Each structure stands twice: as C-alpha cells, then as structure tokens.
Short mmCIF file of C-alpha atoms in Angstrom, two decimals:
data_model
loop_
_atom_site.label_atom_id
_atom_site.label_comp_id
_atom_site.label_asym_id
_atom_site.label_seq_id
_atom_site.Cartn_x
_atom_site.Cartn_y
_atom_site.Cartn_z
CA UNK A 1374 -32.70 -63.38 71.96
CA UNK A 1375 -33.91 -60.98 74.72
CA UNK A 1376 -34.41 -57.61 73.10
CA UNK A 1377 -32.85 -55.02 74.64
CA UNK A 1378 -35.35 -52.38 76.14
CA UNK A 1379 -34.27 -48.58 77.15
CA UNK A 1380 -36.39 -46.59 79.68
CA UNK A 1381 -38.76 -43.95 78.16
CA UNK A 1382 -37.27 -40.49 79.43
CA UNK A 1383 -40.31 -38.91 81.12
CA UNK A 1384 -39.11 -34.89 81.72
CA UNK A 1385 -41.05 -33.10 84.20
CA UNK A 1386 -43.10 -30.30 82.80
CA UNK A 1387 -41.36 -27.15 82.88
CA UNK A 1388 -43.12 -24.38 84.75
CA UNK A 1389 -44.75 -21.54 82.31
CA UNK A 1390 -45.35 -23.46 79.59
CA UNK A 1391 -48.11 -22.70 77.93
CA UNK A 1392 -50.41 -25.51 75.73
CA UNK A 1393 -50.50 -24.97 72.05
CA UNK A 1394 -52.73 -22.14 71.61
CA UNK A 1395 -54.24 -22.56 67.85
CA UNK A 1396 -56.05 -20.01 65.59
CA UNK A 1397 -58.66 -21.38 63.09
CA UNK A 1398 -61.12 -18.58 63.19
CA UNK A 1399 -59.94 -15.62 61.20
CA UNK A 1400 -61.76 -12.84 60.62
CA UNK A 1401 -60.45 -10.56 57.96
CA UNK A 1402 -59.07 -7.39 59.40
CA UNK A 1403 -59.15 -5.00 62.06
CA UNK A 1404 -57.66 -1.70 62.21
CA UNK A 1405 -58.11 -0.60 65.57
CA UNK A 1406 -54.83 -0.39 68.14
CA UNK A 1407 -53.35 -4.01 67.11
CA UNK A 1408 -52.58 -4.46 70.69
CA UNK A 1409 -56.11 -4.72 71.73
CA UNK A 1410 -57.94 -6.69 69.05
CA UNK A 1411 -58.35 -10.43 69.08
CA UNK A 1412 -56.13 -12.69 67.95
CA UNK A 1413 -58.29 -14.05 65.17
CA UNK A 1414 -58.27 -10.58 63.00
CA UNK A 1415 -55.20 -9.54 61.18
CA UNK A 1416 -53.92 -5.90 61.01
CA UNK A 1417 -52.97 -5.93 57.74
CA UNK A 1418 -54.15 -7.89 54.57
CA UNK A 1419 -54.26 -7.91 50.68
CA UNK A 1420 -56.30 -9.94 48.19
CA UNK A 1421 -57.17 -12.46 51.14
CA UNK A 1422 -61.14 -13.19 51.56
CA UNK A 1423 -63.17 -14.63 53.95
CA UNK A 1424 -65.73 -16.63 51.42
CA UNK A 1425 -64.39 -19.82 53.21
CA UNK A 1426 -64.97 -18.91 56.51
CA UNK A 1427 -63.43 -19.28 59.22
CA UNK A 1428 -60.45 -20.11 56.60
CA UNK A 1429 -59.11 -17.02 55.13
CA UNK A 1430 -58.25 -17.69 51.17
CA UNK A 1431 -56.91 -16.02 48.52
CA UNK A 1432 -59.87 -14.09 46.79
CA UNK A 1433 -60.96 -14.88 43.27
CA UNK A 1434 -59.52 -14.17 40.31
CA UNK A 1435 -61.05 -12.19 37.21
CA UNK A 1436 -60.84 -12.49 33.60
CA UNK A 1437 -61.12 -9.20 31.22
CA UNK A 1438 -63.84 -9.25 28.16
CA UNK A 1439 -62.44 -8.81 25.04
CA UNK A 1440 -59.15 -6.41 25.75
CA UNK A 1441 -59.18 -2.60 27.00
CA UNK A 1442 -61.37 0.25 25.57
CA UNK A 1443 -60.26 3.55 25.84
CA UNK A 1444 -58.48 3.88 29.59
CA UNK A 1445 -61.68 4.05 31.44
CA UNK A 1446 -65.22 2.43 32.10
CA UNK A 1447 -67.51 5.10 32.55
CA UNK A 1448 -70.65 2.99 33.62
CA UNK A 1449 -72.22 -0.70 33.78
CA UNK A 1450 -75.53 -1.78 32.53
CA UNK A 1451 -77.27 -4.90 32.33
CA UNK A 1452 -80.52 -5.07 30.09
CA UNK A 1453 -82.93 -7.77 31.42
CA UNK A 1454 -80.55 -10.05 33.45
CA UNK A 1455 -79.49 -10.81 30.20
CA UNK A 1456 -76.80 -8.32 28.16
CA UNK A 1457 -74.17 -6.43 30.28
CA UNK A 1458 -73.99 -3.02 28.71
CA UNK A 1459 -70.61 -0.75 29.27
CA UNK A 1460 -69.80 2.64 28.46
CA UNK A 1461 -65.78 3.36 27.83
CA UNK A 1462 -64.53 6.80 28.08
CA UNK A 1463 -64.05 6.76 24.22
CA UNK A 1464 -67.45 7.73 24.04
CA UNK A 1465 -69.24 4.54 22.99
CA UNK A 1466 -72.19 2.40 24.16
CA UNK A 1467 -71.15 -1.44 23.76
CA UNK A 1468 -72.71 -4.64 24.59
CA UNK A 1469 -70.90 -7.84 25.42
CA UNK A 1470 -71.93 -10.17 22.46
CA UNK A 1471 -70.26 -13.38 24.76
CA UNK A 1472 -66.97 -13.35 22.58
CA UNK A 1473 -66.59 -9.56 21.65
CA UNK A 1474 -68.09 -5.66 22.18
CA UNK A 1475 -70.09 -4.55 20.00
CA UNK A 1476 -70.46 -0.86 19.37
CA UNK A 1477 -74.25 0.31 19.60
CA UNK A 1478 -73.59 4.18 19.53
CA UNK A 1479 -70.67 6.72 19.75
CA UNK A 1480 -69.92 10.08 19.54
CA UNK A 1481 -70.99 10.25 23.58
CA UNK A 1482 -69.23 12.33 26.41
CA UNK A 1483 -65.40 10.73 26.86
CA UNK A 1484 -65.68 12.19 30.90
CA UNK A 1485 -69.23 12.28 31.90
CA UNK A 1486 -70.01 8.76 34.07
CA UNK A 1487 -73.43 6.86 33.29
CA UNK A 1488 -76.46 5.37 35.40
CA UNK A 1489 -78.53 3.05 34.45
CA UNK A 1490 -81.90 1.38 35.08
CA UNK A 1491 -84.38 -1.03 33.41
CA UNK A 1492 -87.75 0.45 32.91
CA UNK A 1493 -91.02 -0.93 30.48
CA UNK A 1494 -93.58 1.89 31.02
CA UNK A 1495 -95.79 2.44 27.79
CA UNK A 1496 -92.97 0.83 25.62
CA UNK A 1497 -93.60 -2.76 23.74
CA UNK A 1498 -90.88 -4.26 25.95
CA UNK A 1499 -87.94 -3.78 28.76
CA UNK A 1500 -85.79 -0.97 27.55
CA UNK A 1501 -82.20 -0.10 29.39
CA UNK A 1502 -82.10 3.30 29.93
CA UNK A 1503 -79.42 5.29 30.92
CA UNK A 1504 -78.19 8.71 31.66
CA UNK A 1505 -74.83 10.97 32.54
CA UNK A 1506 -75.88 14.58 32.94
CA UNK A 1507 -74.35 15.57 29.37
CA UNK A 1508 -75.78 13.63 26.45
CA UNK A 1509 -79.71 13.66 27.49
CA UNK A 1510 -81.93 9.91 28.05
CA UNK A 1511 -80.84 7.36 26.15
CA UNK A 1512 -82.26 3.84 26.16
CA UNK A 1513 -81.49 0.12 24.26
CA UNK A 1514 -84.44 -1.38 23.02
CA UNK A 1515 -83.42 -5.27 22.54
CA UNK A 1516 -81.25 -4.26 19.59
CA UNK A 1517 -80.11 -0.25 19.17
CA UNK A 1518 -79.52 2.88 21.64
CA UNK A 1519 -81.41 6.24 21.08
CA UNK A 1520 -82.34 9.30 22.58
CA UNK A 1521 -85.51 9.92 23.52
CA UNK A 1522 -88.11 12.48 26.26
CA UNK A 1523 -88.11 15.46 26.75
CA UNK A 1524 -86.52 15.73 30.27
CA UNK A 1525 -83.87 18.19 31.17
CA UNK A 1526 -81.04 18.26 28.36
CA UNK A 1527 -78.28 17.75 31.78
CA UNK A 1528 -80.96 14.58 33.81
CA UNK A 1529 -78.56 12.49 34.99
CA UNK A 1530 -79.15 9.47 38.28
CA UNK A 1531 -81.80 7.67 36.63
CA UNK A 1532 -83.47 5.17 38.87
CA UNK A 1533 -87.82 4.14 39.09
CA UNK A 1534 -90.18 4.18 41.80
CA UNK A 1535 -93.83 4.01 41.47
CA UNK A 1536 -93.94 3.08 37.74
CA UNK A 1537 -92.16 6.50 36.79
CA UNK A 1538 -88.40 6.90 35.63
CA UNK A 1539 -86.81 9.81 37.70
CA UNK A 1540 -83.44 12.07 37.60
CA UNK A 1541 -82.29 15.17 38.71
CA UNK A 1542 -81.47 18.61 37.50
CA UNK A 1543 -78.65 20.19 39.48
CA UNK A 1544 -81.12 20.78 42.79
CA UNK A 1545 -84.51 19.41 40.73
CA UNK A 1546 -86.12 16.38 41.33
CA UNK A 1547 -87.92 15.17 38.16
CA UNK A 1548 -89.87 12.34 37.33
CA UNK A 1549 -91.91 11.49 34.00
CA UNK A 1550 -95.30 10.86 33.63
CA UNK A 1551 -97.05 7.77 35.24
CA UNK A 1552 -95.96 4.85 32.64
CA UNK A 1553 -94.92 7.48 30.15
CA UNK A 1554 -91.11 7.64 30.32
CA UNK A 1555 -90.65 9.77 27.04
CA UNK A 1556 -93.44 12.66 29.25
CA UNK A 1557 -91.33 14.93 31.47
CA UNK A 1558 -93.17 17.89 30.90
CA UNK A 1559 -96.68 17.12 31.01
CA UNK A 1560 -98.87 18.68 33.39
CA UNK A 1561 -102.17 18.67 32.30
CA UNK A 1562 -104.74 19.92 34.95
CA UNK A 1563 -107.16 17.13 34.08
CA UNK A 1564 -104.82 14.32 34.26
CA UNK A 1565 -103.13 15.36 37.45
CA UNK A 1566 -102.43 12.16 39.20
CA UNK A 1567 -100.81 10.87 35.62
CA UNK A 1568 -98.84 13.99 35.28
CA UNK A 1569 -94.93 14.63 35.29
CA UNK A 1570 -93.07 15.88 38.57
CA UNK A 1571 -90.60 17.91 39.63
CA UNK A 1572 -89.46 19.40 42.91
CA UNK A 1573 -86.42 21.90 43.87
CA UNK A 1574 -84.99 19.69 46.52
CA UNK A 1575 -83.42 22.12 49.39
CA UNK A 1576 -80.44 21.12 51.73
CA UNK A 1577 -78.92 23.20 54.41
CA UNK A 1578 -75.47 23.72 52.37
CA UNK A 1579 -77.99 24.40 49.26
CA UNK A 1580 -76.40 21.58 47.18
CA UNK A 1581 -77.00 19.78 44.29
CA UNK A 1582 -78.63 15.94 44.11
CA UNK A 1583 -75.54 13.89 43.55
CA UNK A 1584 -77.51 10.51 43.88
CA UNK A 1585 -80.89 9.19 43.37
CA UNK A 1586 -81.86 5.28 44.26
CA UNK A 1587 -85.67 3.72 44.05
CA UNK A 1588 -87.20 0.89 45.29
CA UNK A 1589 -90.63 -0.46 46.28
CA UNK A 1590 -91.63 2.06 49.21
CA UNK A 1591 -89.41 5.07 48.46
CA UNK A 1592 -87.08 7.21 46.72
CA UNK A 1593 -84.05 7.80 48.61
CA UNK A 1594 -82.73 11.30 47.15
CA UNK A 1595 -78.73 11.85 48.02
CA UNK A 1596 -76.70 14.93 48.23
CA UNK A 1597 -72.97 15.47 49.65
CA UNK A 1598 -74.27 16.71 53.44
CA UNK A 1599 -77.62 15.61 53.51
CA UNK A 1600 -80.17 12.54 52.42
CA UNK A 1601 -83.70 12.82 52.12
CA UNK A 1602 -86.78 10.05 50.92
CA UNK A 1603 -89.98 10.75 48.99
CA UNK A 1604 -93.13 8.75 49.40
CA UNK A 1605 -96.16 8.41 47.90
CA UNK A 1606 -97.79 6.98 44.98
CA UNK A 1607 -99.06 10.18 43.07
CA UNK A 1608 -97.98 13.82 42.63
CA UNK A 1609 -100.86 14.48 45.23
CA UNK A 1610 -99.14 12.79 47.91
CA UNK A 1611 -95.74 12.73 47.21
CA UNK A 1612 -93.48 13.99 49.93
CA UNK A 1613 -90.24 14.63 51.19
CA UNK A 1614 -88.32 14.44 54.04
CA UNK A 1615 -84.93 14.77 55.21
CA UNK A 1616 -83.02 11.88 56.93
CA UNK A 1617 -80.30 13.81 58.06
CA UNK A 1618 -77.94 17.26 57.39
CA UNK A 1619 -74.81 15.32 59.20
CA UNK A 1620 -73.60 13.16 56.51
CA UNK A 1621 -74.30 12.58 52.68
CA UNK A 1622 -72.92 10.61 49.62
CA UNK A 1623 -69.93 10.81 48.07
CA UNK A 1624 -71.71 10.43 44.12
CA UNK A 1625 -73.93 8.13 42.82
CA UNK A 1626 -72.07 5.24 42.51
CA UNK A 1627 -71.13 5.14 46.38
CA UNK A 1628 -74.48 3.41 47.66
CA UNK A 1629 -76.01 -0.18 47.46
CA UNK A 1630 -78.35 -1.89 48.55
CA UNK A 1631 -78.00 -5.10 49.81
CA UNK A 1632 -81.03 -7.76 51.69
CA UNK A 1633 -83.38 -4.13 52.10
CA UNK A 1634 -80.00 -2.22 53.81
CA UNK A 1635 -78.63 0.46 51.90
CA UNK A 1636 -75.18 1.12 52.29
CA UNK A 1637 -73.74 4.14 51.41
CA UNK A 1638 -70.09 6.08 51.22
CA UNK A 1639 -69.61 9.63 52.79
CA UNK A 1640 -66.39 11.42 52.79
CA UNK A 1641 -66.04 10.39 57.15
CA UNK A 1642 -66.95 7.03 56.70
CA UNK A 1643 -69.35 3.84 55.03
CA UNK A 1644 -72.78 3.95 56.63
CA UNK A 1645 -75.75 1.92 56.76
CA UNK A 1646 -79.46 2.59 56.58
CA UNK A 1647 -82.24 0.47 56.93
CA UNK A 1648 -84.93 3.03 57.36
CA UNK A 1649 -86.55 4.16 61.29
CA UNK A 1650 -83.07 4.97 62.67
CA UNK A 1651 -80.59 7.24 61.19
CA UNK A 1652 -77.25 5.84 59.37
CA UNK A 1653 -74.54 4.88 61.17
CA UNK A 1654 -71.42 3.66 60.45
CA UNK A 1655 -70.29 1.23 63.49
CA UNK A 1656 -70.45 -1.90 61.56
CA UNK A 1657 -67.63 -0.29 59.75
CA UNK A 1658 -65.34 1.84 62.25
CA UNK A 1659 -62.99 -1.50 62.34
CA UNK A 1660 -62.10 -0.59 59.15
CA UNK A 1661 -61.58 3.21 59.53
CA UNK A 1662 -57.75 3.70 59.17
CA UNK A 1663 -59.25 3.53 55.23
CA UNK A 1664 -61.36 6.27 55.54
CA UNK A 1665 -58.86 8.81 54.92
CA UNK A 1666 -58.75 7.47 50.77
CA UNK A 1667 -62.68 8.53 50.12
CA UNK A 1668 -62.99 10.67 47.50
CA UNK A 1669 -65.68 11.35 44.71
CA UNK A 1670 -64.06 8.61 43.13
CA UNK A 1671 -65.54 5.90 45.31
CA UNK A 1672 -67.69 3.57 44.00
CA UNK A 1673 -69.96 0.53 45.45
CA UNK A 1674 -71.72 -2.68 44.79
CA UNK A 1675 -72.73 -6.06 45.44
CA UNK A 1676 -72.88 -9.90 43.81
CA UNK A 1677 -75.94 -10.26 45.74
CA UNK A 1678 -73.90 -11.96 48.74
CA UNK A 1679 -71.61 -9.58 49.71
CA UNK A 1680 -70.69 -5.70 49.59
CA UNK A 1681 -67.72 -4.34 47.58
CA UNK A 1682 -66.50 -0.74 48.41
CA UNK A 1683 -63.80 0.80 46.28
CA UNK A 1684 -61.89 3.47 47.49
CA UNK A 1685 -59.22 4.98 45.39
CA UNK A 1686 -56.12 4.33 43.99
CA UNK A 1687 -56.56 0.60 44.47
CA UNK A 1688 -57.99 -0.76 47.40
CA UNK A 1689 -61.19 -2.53 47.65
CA UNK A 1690 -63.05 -3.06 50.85
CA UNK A 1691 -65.12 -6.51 50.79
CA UNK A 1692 -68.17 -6.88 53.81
CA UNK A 1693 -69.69 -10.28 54.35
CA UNK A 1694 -72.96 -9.47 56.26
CA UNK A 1695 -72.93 -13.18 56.87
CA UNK A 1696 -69.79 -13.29 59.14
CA UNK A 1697 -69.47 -9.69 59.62
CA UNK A 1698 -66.03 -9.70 58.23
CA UNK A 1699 -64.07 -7.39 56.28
CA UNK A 1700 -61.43 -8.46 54.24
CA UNK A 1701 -58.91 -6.25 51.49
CA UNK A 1702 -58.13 -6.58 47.96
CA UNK A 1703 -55.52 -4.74 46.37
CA UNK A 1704 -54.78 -3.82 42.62
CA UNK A 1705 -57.96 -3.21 41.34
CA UNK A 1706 -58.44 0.47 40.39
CA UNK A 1707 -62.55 0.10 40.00
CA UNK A 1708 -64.83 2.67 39.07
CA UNK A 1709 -68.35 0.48 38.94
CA UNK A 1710 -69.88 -2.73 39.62
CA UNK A 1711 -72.50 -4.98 38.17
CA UNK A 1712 -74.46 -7.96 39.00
CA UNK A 1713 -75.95 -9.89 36.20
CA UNK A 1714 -77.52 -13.36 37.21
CA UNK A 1715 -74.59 -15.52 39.43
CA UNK A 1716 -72.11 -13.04 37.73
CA UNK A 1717 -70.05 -9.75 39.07
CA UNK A 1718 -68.39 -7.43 37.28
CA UNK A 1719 -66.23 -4.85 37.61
CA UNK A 1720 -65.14 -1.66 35.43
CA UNK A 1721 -62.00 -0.34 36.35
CA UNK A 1722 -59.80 2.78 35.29
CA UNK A 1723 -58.02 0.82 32.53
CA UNK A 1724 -60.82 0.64 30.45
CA UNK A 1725 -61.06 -3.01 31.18
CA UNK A 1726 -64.43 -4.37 32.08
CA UNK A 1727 -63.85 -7.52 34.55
CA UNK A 1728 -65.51 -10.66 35.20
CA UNK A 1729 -65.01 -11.76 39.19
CA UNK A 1730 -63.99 -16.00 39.24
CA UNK A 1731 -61.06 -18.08 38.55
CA UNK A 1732 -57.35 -18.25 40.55
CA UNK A 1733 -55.53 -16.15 38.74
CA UNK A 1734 -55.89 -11.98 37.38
CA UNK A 1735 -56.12 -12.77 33.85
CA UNK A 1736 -53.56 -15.77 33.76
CA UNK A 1737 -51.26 -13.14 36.04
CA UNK A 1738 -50.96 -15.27 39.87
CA UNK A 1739 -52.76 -13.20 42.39
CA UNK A 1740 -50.17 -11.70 45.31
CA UNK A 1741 -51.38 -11.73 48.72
CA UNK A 1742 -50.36 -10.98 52.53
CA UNK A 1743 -51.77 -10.89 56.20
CA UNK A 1744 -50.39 -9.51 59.24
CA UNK A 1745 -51.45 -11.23 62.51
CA UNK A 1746 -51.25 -8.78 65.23
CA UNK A 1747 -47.97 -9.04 68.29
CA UNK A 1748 -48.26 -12.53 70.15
CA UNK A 1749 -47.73 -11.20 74.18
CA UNK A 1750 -48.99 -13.61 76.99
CA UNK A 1751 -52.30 -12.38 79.25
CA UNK A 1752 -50.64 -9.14 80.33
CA UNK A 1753 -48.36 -6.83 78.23
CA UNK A 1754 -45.82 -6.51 80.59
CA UNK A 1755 -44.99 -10.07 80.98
CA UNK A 1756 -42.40 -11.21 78.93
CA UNK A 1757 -42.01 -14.87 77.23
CA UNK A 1758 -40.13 -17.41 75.57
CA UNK A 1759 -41.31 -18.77 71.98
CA UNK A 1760 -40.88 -22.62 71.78
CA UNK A 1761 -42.81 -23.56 68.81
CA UNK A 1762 -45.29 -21.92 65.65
CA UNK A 1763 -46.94 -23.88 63.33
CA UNK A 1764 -48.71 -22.84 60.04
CA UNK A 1765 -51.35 -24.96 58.85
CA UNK A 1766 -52.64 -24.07 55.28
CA UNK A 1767 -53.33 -25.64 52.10
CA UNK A 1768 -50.33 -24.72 49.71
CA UNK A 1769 -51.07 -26.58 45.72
CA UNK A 1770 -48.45 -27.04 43.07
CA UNK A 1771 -47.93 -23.51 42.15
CA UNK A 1772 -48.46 -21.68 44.59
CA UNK A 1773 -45.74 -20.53 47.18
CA UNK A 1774 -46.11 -19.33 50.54
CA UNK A 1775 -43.61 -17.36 52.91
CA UNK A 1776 -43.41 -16.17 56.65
CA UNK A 1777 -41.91 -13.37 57.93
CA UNK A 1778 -41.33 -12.72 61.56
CA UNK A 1779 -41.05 -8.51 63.42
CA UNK A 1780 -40.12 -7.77 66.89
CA UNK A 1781 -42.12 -5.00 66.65
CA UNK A 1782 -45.72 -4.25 67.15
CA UNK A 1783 -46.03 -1.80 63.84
CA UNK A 1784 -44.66 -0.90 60.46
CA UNK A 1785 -42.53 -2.72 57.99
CA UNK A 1786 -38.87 -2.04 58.59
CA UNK A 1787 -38.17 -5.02 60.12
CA UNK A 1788 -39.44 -8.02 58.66
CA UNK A 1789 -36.80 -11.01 58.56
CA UNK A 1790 -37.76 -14.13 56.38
CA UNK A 1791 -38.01 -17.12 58.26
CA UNK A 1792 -39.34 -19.91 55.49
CA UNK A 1793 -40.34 -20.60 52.20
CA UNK A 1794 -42.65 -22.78 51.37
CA UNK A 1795 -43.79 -23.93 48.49
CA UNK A 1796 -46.24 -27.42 48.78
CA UNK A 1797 -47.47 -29.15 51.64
CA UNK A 1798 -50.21 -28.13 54.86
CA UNK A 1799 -48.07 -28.39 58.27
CA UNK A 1800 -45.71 -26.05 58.33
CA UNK A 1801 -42.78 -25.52 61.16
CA UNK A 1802 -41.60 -22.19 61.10
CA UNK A 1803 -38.02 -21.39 63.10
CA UNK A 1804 -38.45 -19.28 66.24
CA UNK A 1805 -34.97 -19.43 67.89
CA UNK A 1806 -33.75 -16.11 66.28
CA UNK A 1807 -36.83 -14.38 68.11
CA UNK A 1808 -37.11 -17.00 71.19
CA UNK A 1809 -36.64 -13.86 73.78
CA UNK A 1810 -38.78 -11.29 71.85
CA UNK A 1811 -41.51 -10.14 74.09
CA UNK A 1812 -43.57 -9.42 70.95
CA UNK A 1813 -43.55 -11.16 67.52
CA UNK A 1814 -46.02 -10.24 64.73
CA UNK A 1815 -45.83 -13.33 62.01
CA UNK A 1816 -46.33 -11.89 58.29
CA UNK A 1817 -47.50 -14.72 55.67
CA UNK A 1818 -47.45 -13.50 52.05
CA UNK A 1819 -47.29 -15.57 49.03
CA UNK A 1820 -48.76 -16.17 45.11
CA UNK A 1821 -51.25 -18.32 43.42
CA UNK A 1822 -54.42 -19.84 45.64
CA UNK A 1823 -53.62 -21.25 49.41
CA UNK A 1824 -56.42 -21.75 52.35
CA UNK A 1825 -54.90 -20.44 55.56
CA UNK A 1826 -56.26 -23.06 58.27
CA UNK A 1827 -54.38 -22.69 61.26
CA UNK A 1828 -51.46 -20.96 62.80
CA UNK A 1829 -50.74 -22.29 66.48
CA UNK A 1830 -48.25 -21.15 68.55
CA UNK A 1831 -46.38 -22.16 71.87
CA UNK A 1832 -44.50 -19.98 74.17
CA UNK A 1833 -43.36 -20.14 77.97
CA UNK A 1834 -45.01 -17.12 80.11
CA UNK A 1835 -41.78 -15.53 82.28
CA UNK A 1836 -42.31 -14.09 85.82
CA UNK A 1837 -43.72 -11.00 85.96
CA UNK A 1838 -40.66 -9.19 87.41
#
C-alpha cells in the first residue's frame, strides 16, 4: 500500500518577529530606575542567592542551637576556631557544648552588646576575651569566664594589634601593656616601650569611639562622622591619623573585613576601604533604595566568602566579591555574625543563635520571590506583541513555584497569576491575556529549594508609529 503523504506547511516568517531572546545570567538585584538596568538583574528579590552563579537559587537554610535564650543575642564569640561563645540578653555567658548551652557566668548587663577577640599575651594559653562597656574585661580561659585588668571600668570594642589588647573609653584610646593584657595602667618611665597607652582621640563633631578593629599593620579607630588609623609598633611611634570627617560607622558591629578590604556601614550608605584611597561606596549604590533602613542597629559579617549586611527590621544584604552580585534575604532579624571554621552563624533578635546550611528555616520551607524588570523592545516607545515565555528552573518534589505577570513598570497592585507549578524544569507560561501590553514585568515566587536557569521570552516588535 502507497502511504499517503501530506505537504509540510512551510509559513513565511512574519515580519517583527523577534528570535527567542533567553536569560541565563542573573545577577541578584538592582535598584536603580528598572527601566534602565539590564535584563539579567531583578528589581526586586527575597531569600534568592547567587552562590550558584549565573543561576539564582533559593539561599540556605539555618538550623537554631538548642531553642531561644532570653529574646536577644547580645554578641558572638568563638574561642580558638573551636567553641562558639554567645551572650543572650538574660545576662549570661554560654558556650555551645555541640548538643546544648552551657551557662559559664550570669548576672551580666541584659542591654549592653559584647565584642570579642582572642588574645594569648603573658597568659599559659589562648584566652577569649570580651567586653560591652558595662561589666569591665572579661575573658574564658579553656574552661570558666572572669574578670580581670585594670582598664577602664566602661572599655568596651576590644580588638589587638601589635601584641597589645585595646578598647576605648568614651573618646580614649587605650591599650595594655606590651604582652600584658591584665596592665592598663602601667607607665613606668624605665620600661617605656613595654608600657600601657592611651590617647584622647579628637573628631571634628567631638564624638565618642564607637568602633575599634586591628590587624597586622594598623588599628583602624571608628567614630559616627569620622575614621582614623594608628601605626606603629611602640608607644614611641604610635600615631594617628584621620581618614576622613565625611562619613563614619554606624557601631561596632557594622564593619568587616573581608580578603584585606574592610567594609563598613554609615548611616548614607556601605563603604569600602582598602587603605591609600578614601572609602567609597560605588560598589554598593545599586543597592541604595536600602539605605534609608540604617540605623545603629546594623550589623555585619562574613563566612569568609562572602559579605552579609543586616539592616533592620529584617532584611539582609548578601555581596559576592566574586561575581559582584548582591542578592536579598528576608526574615532574619540579625544582630551579629560569626565565622568559626567552614561554619556561619548568626544571632538574631529572638534570642536564637543560628547556624547558616540546609533547605529549610528550621524544618519551616523558605519563601522566596524575584521581580525581573518591564520586557520593552530596543526603544521604549515601540510597542510589541508577546508570543511566547518560557521558565526554565529546577522545581523538586516539594517545592512549588508560581508566576505572576504586571502591565506595569512598578509596585504591586497589579499582579495577576498566570501558573502554578509545582515539579518539572520547562515551563510555558500563558501570555495571551497580556499579548498587547507594551510592558510586562514577570514575578516568580514560590517555597522550598528551586534553581532559576532560564527565562526566555519571544515577542513581535510593532512599527514605531
């Protein structure tokens, strides 16, 4: 039998039509006039992260150790790279034991927040010592907490540099004696290069220090209008000067240092420094419409890859020096970070100490959302027809994933839900509602942990009439 054979319908290519134009770079978010920016940032994100780059992912979970103390964590210590060390706002020192917290002193401050720093001196071993302005020096020896010096009853920022521990009185600068941490006040004229230190620190607005960070080569010595650095090895050639009177730091839990660049939170803004030039904050501008949150409140960190910057109630801005990408997390109210070994953690206002890792916020599925910015053709002003989107993302048992489509280019009073989604990678999203919209911003939000790999879109340009 002769099969029977049709002709293949070959349609000629209708004029306009534009190839599939895919996105599978993205690039966390931008904040500048959504118009304008490229099509691989969003405009609008939560608890999405760029770790898988150029895929954007839902960021990692956290569990909590042990349950909440008090309703806040008031510091974060780790003795060694080896204990992590919190202090909870009901006025105790605890260590994490690996199953529980075990109390190591109370009757401490319940407002006052802590700093800490590891420091071996004259001592047999590594002590953790830490300070808050209220309840003098303190330090854990390997196996109990106790006061100790005689520095200023109120020290409080303690950091080292140059084999001395240092703090600050209100606008004092003090450091103890060379490898003598329990010798503030020593200043015998025939040990002079050994001695203790102090210097009244002067700023322009006549502030107090609100911030104190060491490191190999200086002392970087924070206020809220100004920053200064001290050099030197000994008292006889330690000196100061300023870095600049135009911007400071919002307290001492606001700067990190990250690969030898500090970065650093001011009420305009999150600068850099890296020392020769003076801070600046354009690496961060694309993230500005955030700005307006910073308060004395703020707090910083890093895992050792990346930068963390919390700024209150909830938000949490995440840099990747590696990309350059800034990403959002939302629903973490954090008030300090720590690094200890591979491990982050994070204290937050609930008294709840946090450890970064797993899918899910302590067995609760992690929410998330992006906004891409309005699809338009080459020019604003031509209008065009939408033929086709696609969404291309990694969706497991679980997890669910939905698109919403605006004619609009801003705000969220007109979202429609287009699809649902809940396992699978391609995904065809309906366009005919909005095939004449001259702009379309897509909105993909969703639960549990997805890899966003691709949205592509096709759309016919119209004459520019």
């Amino acid at each position: 039998m002769k099969p029977i054979q049709y002709p293949m319908a070959n349609y000629q290519q209708i004029p306009g039509i534009l190839p599939p134009n895919p996105i599978r770079e993205f690039r966390g978010i931008n904040t500048y006039d959504p118009l304008s920016i490229p099509e691989s940032f969003f405009t609008d994100m939560a608890n999405l992260s760029t770790d898988n780059f150029p895929v954007i992912s839902t960021r990692p979970g956290f569990s909590v150790l042990g349950s909440a103390i008090g309703t806040k964590v008031l510091g974060i210590g780790v003795w060694k790279d080896q204990e992590l060390h919190a202090v909870f706002n009901d006025g105790t020192w605890r260590k994490w034991t690996g199953s529980s917290w075990q109390t190591l002193k109370s009757g401490l401050s319940t407002t006052a927040e802590w700093s800490f720093t590891n420091f071996q001196g004259g001592w047999t071993d590594i002590n953790l010592v830490g300070a808050n302005g209220v309840n003098g020096l303190h330090r854990y020896d390997g196996s109990t907490v106790q006061t100790f010096g005689d520095a200023p009853s109120d020290i409080n920022f303690i950091t080292t540099y140059q084999n001395r521990l240092w703090g600050a009185s209100k606008k004092t600068l003090h450091a103890s004696a060379l490898d003598q941490p329990e010798k503030w006040q020593d200043f015998d004229p025939l040990t002079l290069e050994e001695n203790s230190y102090y210097k009244e620190m002067e700023s322009p607005s006549g502030e107090n220090i609100n911030m104190l960070s060491g490191s190999l080569t200086k002392l970087t010595i924070g206020m809220p209008s100004s920053i200064h650095e001290l050099y030197g090895g000994l008292p006889s050639d330690f000196n100061t000067r300023m870095i600049t009177d135009d911007l400071g730091v919002a307290n001492n839990r606001s700067g990190m240092t990250l690969d030898g660049i500090m970065r650093i939170i001011h009420r305009t803004g999150i600068y850099e420094y890296a020392g020769g030039v003076l801070p600046n904050k354009s690496f961060s501008d694309i993230v500005k419409r955030y700005f307006a949150g910073i308060n004395n409140q703020c707090a910083a960190g890093t895992d050792g890859t990346k930068c963390y910057f919390f700024i209150p109630s909830d938000t949490i801005l995440v840099y990747d020096p590696r990309t350059q990408t800034w990403s959002v997390w939302k629903g973490i109210n954090a008030t300090c970070f720590a690094q200890m070994g591979t491990d982050f953690y994070i204290g937050d206002a609930q008294g709840r100490v946090l450890k970064l890792g797993g899918t899910t916020d302590a067995g609760t599925p992690i929410s998330w959302y992006a906004v891409t910015k309005p699809f338009n053709n080459d020019s604003l002003a031509r209008k065009q027809r939408w033929y086709k989107l696609w969404i291309v993302a990694d969706v497991p048992t679980g997890s669910t994933l939905q698109v919403f489509l605006s004619r609009s280019t801003e705000g969220d009073s007109d979202w429609e839900e287009v699809t649902t989604y809940m396992q699978g990678s391609r995904i065809i999203i309906p366009v005919s509602k909005f095939a004449n919209e001259n702009f379309i911003r897509i909105k993909i939000s969703g639960t549990g942990p997805v890899n966003i790999r691709e949205i592509t879109r096709q759309q016919r340009e119209l004459p520019l009439v």
